[in-house]
Structure formats: C-alpha cells, structure tokens
Amino acid sequence: MDSTSASDIVIIHGNSHPDLANLVAERLGIKSGGCSVFHKTNRETMVEIGDSVRGKDIYIIQTGTKDANNNIMELLIMAYACKTSSARSIVGVIPYLPYSKQCKMRKRGCIVSKLLAKMMCTSGLTHIITMDLHQKEIQGFFDIPVDNLRASPFLLQYIQESIPDYRNSVIVARNPNSAKKATSYAERLRLGIAVIHGEQKEAESDQVDGRYSPPPNSRTRTISVSVGVPEHPQKVKPPLNLVGDVNGRIAIMVDDLIDDVQSFVAAADVLKENGACKIYVLATHGLLSSDAPRLIEESAIDEVVVTNTIPHEVQKLQCHKIKTIDISILIGEAIRRIHNKESMSYLFRNVTLED
C-alpha cells in the first residue's frame, strides 16, 4: 500500500484477537493501535481513541470468541466513537461473526443475528468483512455491504501439501447439512464423499410448553378446529451410520465451525469402526469451548486443522492435535482492495453457490 493512501487508513482493534490485528497491520505496512479498550470496575466498556480519525477510513478488527457479548459491545462502542469523531468510513472486520448460528426461528425464540445486524448498522459501521458465515443468507440482514470471505483455499492447500497421500482420502460430511460443503471440497480435490447420518443419542421429545392449551380437561367452552388436521409424526433419527466407503482410506471431515466437539468425536468413532486409517477435521473457526481440547486428545481424531479467525493458543497447549492456518493475508488483501476501491471479485474467483 503506497504512503499517500496509507495515511488515510487507521486500523484499530478490541481485546478479542490483538494478534490477528497486528498480523494484518504488519502485512499492510501500517501501525495498528491508537485505541484503548478497557473495562471499568462495574464491567462497563470504555473506549479511548488516541489519534484523530476525522475524515479517515477506519478498519476495526474484532472477532467473536467465548466472550461474545463483550466482543460485540467493544465493537459497537468503537464504531460509535469513530462515527461521532467524524470518520469518513468505518469497516468492521469480523472474521467470526458472533451469534451467526442463531439465524433461524426456533419455538418462541428470535433471530438474534438479525438484531445484531441492526445494532451494527446503527452503531455507524459502513461495511462488514467477515469469513465463512454459518448461513450466507445472514448477509441479507445487514443494510450495509457485507463481504463474506472464504477460507476454503487455505484448507484445500493444507490438504494437498500437508496430508501425506491425500489422493487416498474421502471427504466426510459429519451430517447431511454439511454435505454441500463436503461435495464442494471433494469436487475441487477430485475425491469421493461419504455422509454420516443419524445421531448418537435418542431424540428428545417436545416439552409441554403450553402449545396444547387450553388443556383438554378445561371447562371453558372452546370451538374445536383440529378436526381433520393431520398430526406431525414425531421424528426419530436412527443411530449413527455411514453412507459411503472409508475402509483403508484417510477420512477428512469439513465444517465451518468446531465448538462442541462431541459430535465430531462420535463421528470419528463411526469412521474408525468402518476402517478409516486416519481421521482429520478441518474447520474455518475453532471456538473449541470448555473441555474440547481434552476430548480431541482422547478421541480417534488424528488432527484438527483450524484457521486463526478465533484465538486458540490456550487450547493448543492442552492438545497437540490442533494445527493453525494463518489467514491474515486474505483479510489484509480484502482491506487493501476496499481501501483502494478495487474489485473484490478476484477474492471470490471460482466460488460457487454451494461454497
């Protein structure tokens, strides 16, 4: 980035992932900082911007971690501080968007990622850069441009360069929902695919939550409208079983997020029982909450490969099977292109609807 354009760009970050922010700033040849984010004794978030941001392009690097609520508040307050200090544009660089799994209506819940999108737009953000959203349709919740970058080229490169004899591999979808992603990987690597179906525990029945009100024994006079309406049969999933052949092959499970690893461990056991010689798990975001490192260490999984969108240094100390891929070069290139008003389509070449 040349010196004239670099003078208009400011990179600041919260407390979620300073290492990634420093890597990105280093790649762009820009000094990161000028912003202090801390918490008062009553846990209120305080933001102090040291340098002038008037008329400048601000890039706030803040990802989602296990402390998601604080990460969000830090981002919103930083964005609002820049907005009220007359920044020209404020771009939120959020490699892992918190609450992205809560993007569908469930019972009497709500679509939290829609609420988060409205809050981000209101705070002053003018553009979002994120990576591998849980559902691509989340982009529609925002009233500002959203660039959803893909980490798959880095993970595909890892398979080709770091997995010995990867030609003898099978790409495995941990459940039917991730079959599209697995198919995309398999087609790019010219490999076969296998799908795991079912679940490891019995399906939980619906709790009595008032949807059957008024109660059948109620004395109040009600008009029955349920006559002739067919009842939904209850879903009962079969136990875990594998569709496809992994006998004597390397099994590579792919997903967008690895957090609660019990389902991955159960899937690895099924793959081992079916003769898989090695088992890899590849994911973009490695949240790896609670006792995930211990479970991975004790499981049949040989290696878990994640990118550095979320910090996981502590988990790596607890489990030697976790490997990290650095994606700061992709984020840095996205920032450079947006700042120089260049086309972003180069970063999305060969990306299909299934990716």
Short mmCIF file of C-alpha atoms in Angstrom, two decimals:
data_model
loop_
_atom_site.label_atom_id
_atom_site.label_comp_id
_atom_site.label_asym_id
_atom_site.label_seq_id
_atom_site.Cartn_x
_atom_site.Cartn_y
_atom_site.Cartn_z
CA MET A 1 0.00 0.00 0.00
CA ASP A 2 1.52 3.36 -1.02
CA SER A 3 2.24 6.09 1.54
CA THR A 4 -0.44 8.52 0.27
CA SER A 5 -3.28 6.01 0.67
CA ALA A 6 -1.77 4.56 3.86
CA SER A 7 -2.01 7.96 5.57
CA ASP A 8 -5.82 7.85 5.33
CA ILE A 9 -6.20 4.36 6.80
CA VAL A 10 -6.42 3.59 10.51
CA ILE A 11 -6.53 0.06 11.93
CA ILE A 12 -7.83 -0.36 15.47
CA HIS A 13 -8.84 -3.44 17.42
CA GLY A 14 -10.56 -4.54 20.60
CA ASN A 15 -9.46 -7.19 23.07
CA SER A 16 -10.82 -10.20 21.17
CA HIS A 17 -7.82 -11.04 18.93
CA PRO A 18 -4.95 -8.48 19.04
CA ASP A 19 -2.51 -10.99 17.47
CA LEU A 20 -4.58 -11.23 14.27
CA ALA A 21 -4.97 -7.44 14.14
CA ASN A 22 -1.20 -6.98 14.44
CA LEU A 23 -0.57 -9.59 11.71
CA VAL A 24 -2.97 -7.83 9.33
CA ALA A 25 -1.50 -4.39 10.09
CA GLU A 26 2.02 -5.76 9.57
CA ARG A 27 1.07 -7.19 6.16
CA LEU A 28 -0.36 -3.81 5.14
CA GLY A 29 2.67 -1.95 6.48
CA ILE A 30 0.53 0.12 8.84
CA LYS A 31 0.90 0.66 12.58
CA SER A 32 -2.04 -0.79 14.49
CA GLY A 33 -3.33 0.93 17.58
CA GLY A 34 -4.25 4.39 18.77
CA CYS A 35 -7.27 2.94 20.55
CA SER A 36 -7.56 1.77 24.15
CA VAL A 37 -10.43 -0.56 25.12
CA PHE A 38 -10.82 -1.47 28.78
CA HIS A 39 -13.47 -2.36 31.36
CA LYS A 40 -14.35 -0.33 34.44
CA THR A 41 -14.86 -1.96 37.83
CA ASN A 42 -18.59 -2.34 37.09
CA ARG A 43 -17.71 -4.13 33.79
CA GLU A 44 -18.77 -1.21 31.58
CA THR A 45 -16.73 -0.98 28.39
CA MET A 46 -14.64 2.17 27.90
CA VAL A 47 -13.09 3.19 24.56
CA GLU A 48 -10.49 5.92 24.14
CA ILE A 49 -9.17 6.77 20.67
CA GLY A 50 -5.77 8.46 20.96
CA ASP A 51 -5.26 9.69 17.38
CA SER A 52 -7.53 11.86 15.24
CA VAL A 53 -9.84 9.84 12.95
CA ARG A 54 -11.56 12.81 11.26
CA GLY A 55 -12.00 12.15 7.54
CA LYS A 56 -10.13 8.82 7.70
CA ASP A 57 -11.06 5.24 6.78
CA ILE A 58 -11.25 3.16 9.95
CA TYR A 59 -10.92 -0.63 10.00
CA ILE A 60 -11.98 -2.21 13.30
CA ILE A 61 -10.66 -5.78 13.67
CA GLN A 62 -12.78 -7.62 16.21
CA THR A 63 -13.74 -11.30 16.09
CA GLY A 64 -16.14 -13.42 18.13
CA THR A 65 -14.67 -15.53 20.95
CA LYS A 66 -16.04 -17.36 24.00
CA ASP A 67 -16.65 -13.88 25.49
CA ALA A 68 -19.02 -12.96 22.63
CA ASN A 69 -21.12 -10.35 24.44
CA ASN A 70 -18.10 -8.27 25.47
CA ASN A 71 -16.68 -8.60 21.94
CA ILE A 72 -19.91 -7.20 20.48
CA MET A 73 -20.14 -4.28 22.91
CA GLU A 74 -16.48 -3.36 22.31
CA LEU A 75 -17.09 -3.35 18.54
CA LEU A 76 -20.29 -1.27 18.78
CA ILE A 77 -18.73 1.31 21.11
CA MET A 78 -15.56 1.58 18.99
CA ALA A 79 -17.67 2.07 15.84
CA TYR A 80 -19.86 4.69 17.53
CA ALA A 81 -16.81 6.51 18.89
CA CYS A 82 -15.39 6.72 15.36
CA LYS A 83 -18.76 7.82 13.94
CA THR A 84 -19.09 10.67 16.43
CA SER A 85 -15.46 11.66 15.73
CA SER A 86 -16.32 12.26 12.03
CA ALA A 87 -14.57 9.26 10.48
CA ARG A 88 -15.12 9.02 6.71
CA SER A 89 -15.90 5.29 6.69
CA ILE A 90 -15.92 2.58 9.37
CA VAL A 91 -15.36 -1.00 8.24
CA GLY A 92 -15.95 -3.81 10.72
CA VAL A 93 -13.53 -6.70 10.13
CA ILE A 94 -15.25 -9.56 11.97
CA PRO A 95 -13.66 -12.89 10.90
CA TYR A 96 -16.11 -14.88 13.05
CA LEU A 97 -19.49 -13.18 13.42
CA PRO A 98 -20.93 -13.96 16.88
CA TYR A 99 -24.50 -15.34 17.10
CA SER A 100 -24.33 -16.43 13.44
CA LYS A 101 -25.76 -19.85 14.40
CA GLN A 102 -28.89 -18.14 15.75
CA CYS A 103 -30.12 -17.17 12.29
CA LYS A 104 -33.36 -19.20 12.24
CA MET A 105 -36.60 -19.02 14.18
CA ARG A 106 -36.88 -21.63 16.94
CA LYS A 107 -40.06 -22.10 19.01
CA ARG A 108 -40.61 -18.86 20.93
CA GLY A 109 -37.08 -17.61 20.35
CA CYS A 110 -35.92 -14.94 17.92
CA ILE A 111 -33.43 -14.45 15.09
CA VAL A 112 -30.58 -12.95 17.10
CA SER A 113 -28.23 -12.40 14.13
CA LYS A 114 -30.86 -10.03 12.63
CA LEU A 115 -30.87 -7.99 15.87
CA LEU A 116 -27.06 -7.94 15.84
CA ALA A 117 -27.04 -6.73 12.23
CA LYS A 118 -29.37 -3.82 13.08
CA MET A 119 -27.20 -2.86 16.07
CA MET A 120 -24.04 -2.87 13.93
CA CYS A 121 -25.65 -0.70 11.25
CA THR A 122 -26.94 1.75 13.88
CA SER A 123 -23.53 2.00 15.59
CA GLY A 124 -22.02 3.55 12.47
CA LEU A 125 -20.40 0.66 10.58
CA THR A 126 -20.49 1.30 6.82
CA HIS A 127 -19.12 -2.05 5.61
CA ILE A 128 -18.55 -5.55 7.03
CA ILE A 129 -15.78 -8.02 6.19
CA THR A 130 -16.40 -11.48 7.63
CA MET A 131 -15.46 -15.06 6.83
CA ASP A 132 -17.47 -18.25 6.22
CA LEU A 133 -20.82 -17.20 7.68
CA HIS A 134 -22.80 -20.10 9.12
CA GLN A 135 -25.55 -19.29 6.60
CA LYS A 136 -24.82 -17.00 3.64
CA GLU A 137 -28.33 -15.54 3.87
CA ILE A 138 -27.22 -13.64 7.02
CA GLN A 139 -25.77 -11.04 4.61
CA GLY A 140 -29.37 -10.03 3.85
CA PHE A 141 -29.91 -8.94 7.48
CA PHE A 142 -27.49 -6.03 7.00
CA ASP A 143 -28.37 -2.71 5.35
CA ILE A 144 -24.68 -2.21 4.51
CA PRO A 145 -22.33 -4.15 2.17
CA VAL A 146 -21.06 -7.47 3.56
CA ASP A 147 -18.07 -9.31 2.08
CA ASN A 148 -18.18 -12.96 3.15
CA LEU A 149 -14.61 -14.20 2.50
CA ARG A 150 -13.84 -17.92 2.14
CA ALA A 151 -11.11 -19.84 3.96
CA SER A 152 -11.51 -22.94 1.77
CA PRO A 153 -8.47 -22.18 -0.49
CA PHE A 154 -6.22 -22.27 2.59
CA LEU A 155 -7.77 -25.52 3.86
CA LEU A 156 -7.58 -27.13 0.39
CA GLN A 157 -3.92 -26.10 0.16
CA TYR A 158 -3.30 -27.68 3.57
CA ILE A 159 -4.86 -30.97 2.40
CA GLN A 160 -2.71 -31.02 -0.74
CA GLU A 161 0.56 -30.04 0.94
CA SER A 162 0.38 -31.39 4.49
CA ILE A 163 -1.65 -34.62 4.34
CA PRO A 164 0.55 -37.44 3.03
CA ASP A 165 -1.10 -39.49 0.26
CA TYR A 166 -4.18 -37.22 0.24
CA ARG A 167 -5.26 -38.89 -3.04
CA ASN A 168 -6.31 -41.85 -0.88
CA SER A 169 -8.77 -39.65 1.05
CA VAL A 170 -12.52 -39.42 1.35
CA ILE A 171 -14.23 -36.11 2.24
CA VAL A 172 -16.76 -36.79 5.00
CA ALA A 173 -19.87 -34.77 5.83
CA ARG A 174 -20.46 -35.03 9.59
CA ASN A 175 -24.20 -34.73 8.98
CA PRO A 176 -26.43 -34.29 5.90
CA ASN A 177 -26.48 -30.50 6.48
CA SER A 178 -22.76 -30.21 5.73
CA ALA A 179 -22.97 -32.40 2.60
CA LYS A 180 -22.88 -29.37 0.26
CA LYS A 181 -19.61 -28.12 1.73
CA ALA A 182 -18.11 -31.63 1.63
CA THR A 183 -19.20 -32.04 -2.01
CA SER A 184 -17.54 -28.74 -2.93
CA TYR A 185 -14.24 -29.87 -1.34
CA ALA A 186 -14.48 -33.32 -2.96
CA GLU A 187 -15.05 -31.85 -6.44
CA ARG A 188 -12.09 -29.49 -6.13
CA LEU A 189 -9.76 -32.28 -4.94
CA ARG A 190 -11.25 -34.92 -7.29
CA LEU A 191 -12.04 -37.17 -4.32
CA GLY A 192 -15.00 -39.26 -3.16
CA ILE A 193 -17.53 -38.32 -0.48
CA ALA A 194 -19.14 -40.08 2.49
CA VAL A 195 -22.01 -38.88 4.73
CA ILE A 196 -22.73 -39.73 8.36
CA HIS A 197 -26.43 -39.93 9.16
CA GLY A 198 -28.34 -40.28 12.42
CA GLU A 199 -27.50 -39.15 15.92
CA GLN A 200 -25.66 -40.56 18.92
CA LYS A 201 -28.46 -40.10 21.44
CA GLU A 202 -32.20 -40.64 21.36
CA ALA A 203 -34.27 -37.78 20.01
CA GLU A 204 -35.69 -35.59 22.75
CA SER A 205 -39.48 -35.30 22.75
CA ASP A 206 -41.17 -31.91 22.82
CA GLN A 207 -41.61 -30.49 26.27
CA VAL A 208 -45.07 -29.43 27.39
CA ASP A 209 -44.72 -25.71 26.85
CA GLY A 210 -48.31 -24.51 26.52
CA ARG A 211 -48.74 -25.09 22.81
CA TYR A 212 -51.50 -27.60 23.61
CA SER A 213 -53.54 -25.03 25.58
CA PRO A 214 -56.31 -24.84 26.56
CA PRO A 215 -55.89 -28.11 28.45
CA PRO A 216 -58.19 -30.98 27.35
CA ASN A 217 -59.99 -31.04 30.71
CA SER A 218 -60.74 -27.32 30.67
CA ARG A 219 -64.36 -26.49 31.43
CA THR A 220 -64.27 -23.41 29.22
CA ARG A 221 -66.27 -23.77 26.06
CA THR A 222 -63.95 -23.88 23.04
CA ILE A 223 -64.52 -24.39 19.35
CA SER A 224 -62.53 -27.34 18.03
CA VAL A 225 -60.60 -26.52 14.85
CA SER A 226 -58.28 -29.51 14.93
CA VAL A 227 -60.71 -31.91 13.26
CA GLY A 228 -59.25 -33.20 10.01
CA VAL A 229 -55.82 -31.55 10.52
CA PRO A 230 -53.20 -34.30 10.28
CA GLU A 231 -50.74 -34.50 13.15
CA HIS A 232 -47.00 -34.25 12.51
CA PRO A 233 -45.37 -37.63 13.11
CA GLN A 234 -42.55 -37.40 15.64
CA LYS A 235 -39.03 -37.50 14.20
CA VAL A 236 -36.94 -40.43 15.37
CA LYS A 237 -33.42 -40.40 13.97
CA PRO A 238 -31.61 -43.72 13.57
CA PRO A 239 -28.28 -44.35 15.34
CA LEU A 240 -25.14 -43.06 13.63
CA ASN A 241 -24.35 -44.86 10.41
CA LEU A 242 -22.06 -44.18 7.47
CA VAL A 243 -23.12 -43.84 3.83
CA GLY A 244 -20.01 -44.41 1.73
CA ASP A 245 -16.76 -46.39 1.92
CA VAL A 246 -13.81 -45.27 4.07
CA ASN A 247 -12.15 -48.66 4.60
CA GLY A 248 -8.36 -48.22 4.40
CA ARG A 249 -8.78 -44.56 3.44
CA ILE A 250 -7.98 -41.20 5.06
CA ALA A 251 -11.21 -39.54 6.29
CA ILE A 252 -11.33 -35.73 6.16
CA MET A 253 -14.31 -34.10 7.90
CA VAL A 254 -15.01 -30.50 6.83
CA ASP A 255 -17.19 -27.92 8.59
CA ASP A 256 -17.41 -24.16 9.13
CA LEU A 257 -17.23 -24.15 12.96
CA ILE A 258 -15.88 -26.57 15.55
CA ASP A 259 -17.03 -25.72 19.07
CA ASP A 260 -18.77 -28.56 20.89
CA VAL A 261 -16.65 -31.48 19.67
CA GLN A 262 -18.78 -34.38 20.97
CA SER A 263 -20.49 -34.85 17.59
CA PHE A 264 -17.09 -34.84 15.83
CA VAL A 265 -15.74 -37.42 18.30
CA ALA A 266 -18.81 -39.65 17.81
CA ALA A 267 -18.42 -39.34 14.02
CA ALA A 268 -14.71 -40.22 14.30
CA ASP A 269 -15.63 -43.39 16.24
CA VAL A 270 -18.00 -44.42 13.43
CA LEU A 271 -15.30 -43.76 10.82
CA LYS A 272 -12.77 -45.80 12.82
CA GLU A 273 -15.23 -48.69 13.13
CA ASN A 274 -15.65 -48.59 9.33
CA GLY A 275 -11.89 -48.93 8.76
CA ALA A 276 -10.64 -45.36 8.29
CA CYS A 277 -6.86 -45.36 8.75
CA LYS A 278 -6.53 -41.65 9.63
CA ILE A 279 -9.09 -39.01 10.59
CA TYR A 280 -8.70 -35.25 10.05
CA VAL A 281 -11.12 -32.47 10.96
CA LEU A 282 -10.88 -29.18 9.01
CA ALA A 283 -12.88 -26.10 10.00
CA THR A 284 -12.66 -22.35 9.47
CA HIS A 285 -13.50 -21.27 13.01
CA GLY A 286 -12.02 -23.11 16.00
CA LEU A 287 -14.01 -21.96 19.04
CA LEU A 288 -13.17 -25.19 20.94
CA SER A 289 -15.10 -24.32 24.11
CA SER A 290 -14.95 -25.94 27.58
CA ASP A 291 -13.28 -29.38 27.58
CA ALA A 292 -12.99 -29.66 23.76
CA PRO A 293 -9.14 -29.99 23.79
CA ARG A 294 -9.29 -32.92 26.24
CA LEU A 295 -12.00 -34.69 24.22
CA ILE A 296 -10.00 -34.26 21.00
CA GLU A 297 -6.83 -35.53 22.70
CA GLU A 298 -8.61 -38.70 23.89
CA SER A 299 -10.54 -39.29 20.63
CA ALA A 300 -9.80 -41.21 17.44
CA ILE A 301 -9.21 -37.91 15.60
CA ASP A 302 -5.60 -37.60 14.42
CA GLU A 303 -5.55 -33.88 13.64
CA VAL A 304 -7.82 -30.83 13.91
CA VAL A 305 -6.95 -28.01 11.50
CA VAL A 306 -8.49 -24.55 12.03
CA THR A 307 -7.67 -21.00 10.92
CA ASN A 308 -6.71 -18.16 13.25
CA THR A 309 -10.05 -16.32 12.93
CA ILE A 310 -10.53 -17.10 16.66
CA PRO A 311 -7.64 -17.20 19.18
CA HIS A 312 -6.99 -20.72 20.47
CA GLU A 313 -3.45 -20.66 21.87
CA VAL A 314 -4.60 -21.97 25.27
CA GLN A 315 -6.38 -24.91 23.63
CA LYS A 316 -3.26 -25.76 21.62
CA LEU A 317 -1.28 -26.04 24.87
CA GLN A 318 -3.82 -28.62 26.11
CA CYS A 319 -3.99 -30.62 22.86
CA HIS A 320 -1.12 -31.29 20.46
CA LYS A 321 -3.51 -32.39 17.68
CA ILE A 322 -4.70 -28.82 16.94
CA LYS A 323 -2.97 -27.10 13.99
CA THR A 324 -3.44 -23.49 12.86
CA ILE A 325 -3.54 -21.88 9.40
CA ASP A 326 -2.85 -18.14 9.16
CA ILE A 327 -5.47 -16.30 7.07
CA SER A 328 -4.27 -12.73 7.83
CA ILE A 329 -3.02 -12.39 4.22
CA LEU A 330 -6.61 -12.77 2.93
CA ILE A 331 -8.03 -10.20 5.37
CA GLY A 332 -5.17 -7.81 4.58
CA GLU A 333 -5.80 -8.15 0.83
CA ALA A 334 -9.55 -7.52 1.34
CA ILE A 335 -8.79 -4.34 3.32
CA ARG A 336 -6.29 -3.17 0.68
CA ARG A 337 -8.77 -3.71 -2.17
CA ILE A 338 -11.64 -1.95 -0.37
CA HIS A 339 -9.39 0.99 0.56
CA ASN A 340 -8.05 1.34 -3.00
CA LYS A 341 -11.58 0.91 -4.42
CA GLU A 342 -10.52 -2.17 -6.37
CA SER A 343 -12.78 -5.06 -7.35
CA MET A 344 -13.30 -7.74 -4.71
CA SER A 345 -14.28 -10.38 -7.28
CA TYR A 346 -10.66 -11.59 -7.51
CA LEU A 347 -11.00 -12.97 -3.96
CA PHE A 348 -14.18 -14.83 -4.98
CA ARG A 349 -12.99 -16.41 -8.22
CA ASN A 350 -14.29 -19.96 -8.71
CA VAL A 351 -16.61 -19.55 -5.69
CA THR A 352 -19.98 -21.21 -6.36
CA LEU A 353 -23.32 -21.00 -4.56
CA GLU A 354 -22.53 -24.26 -2.72
CA ASP A 355 -19.28 -22.94 -1.17
#
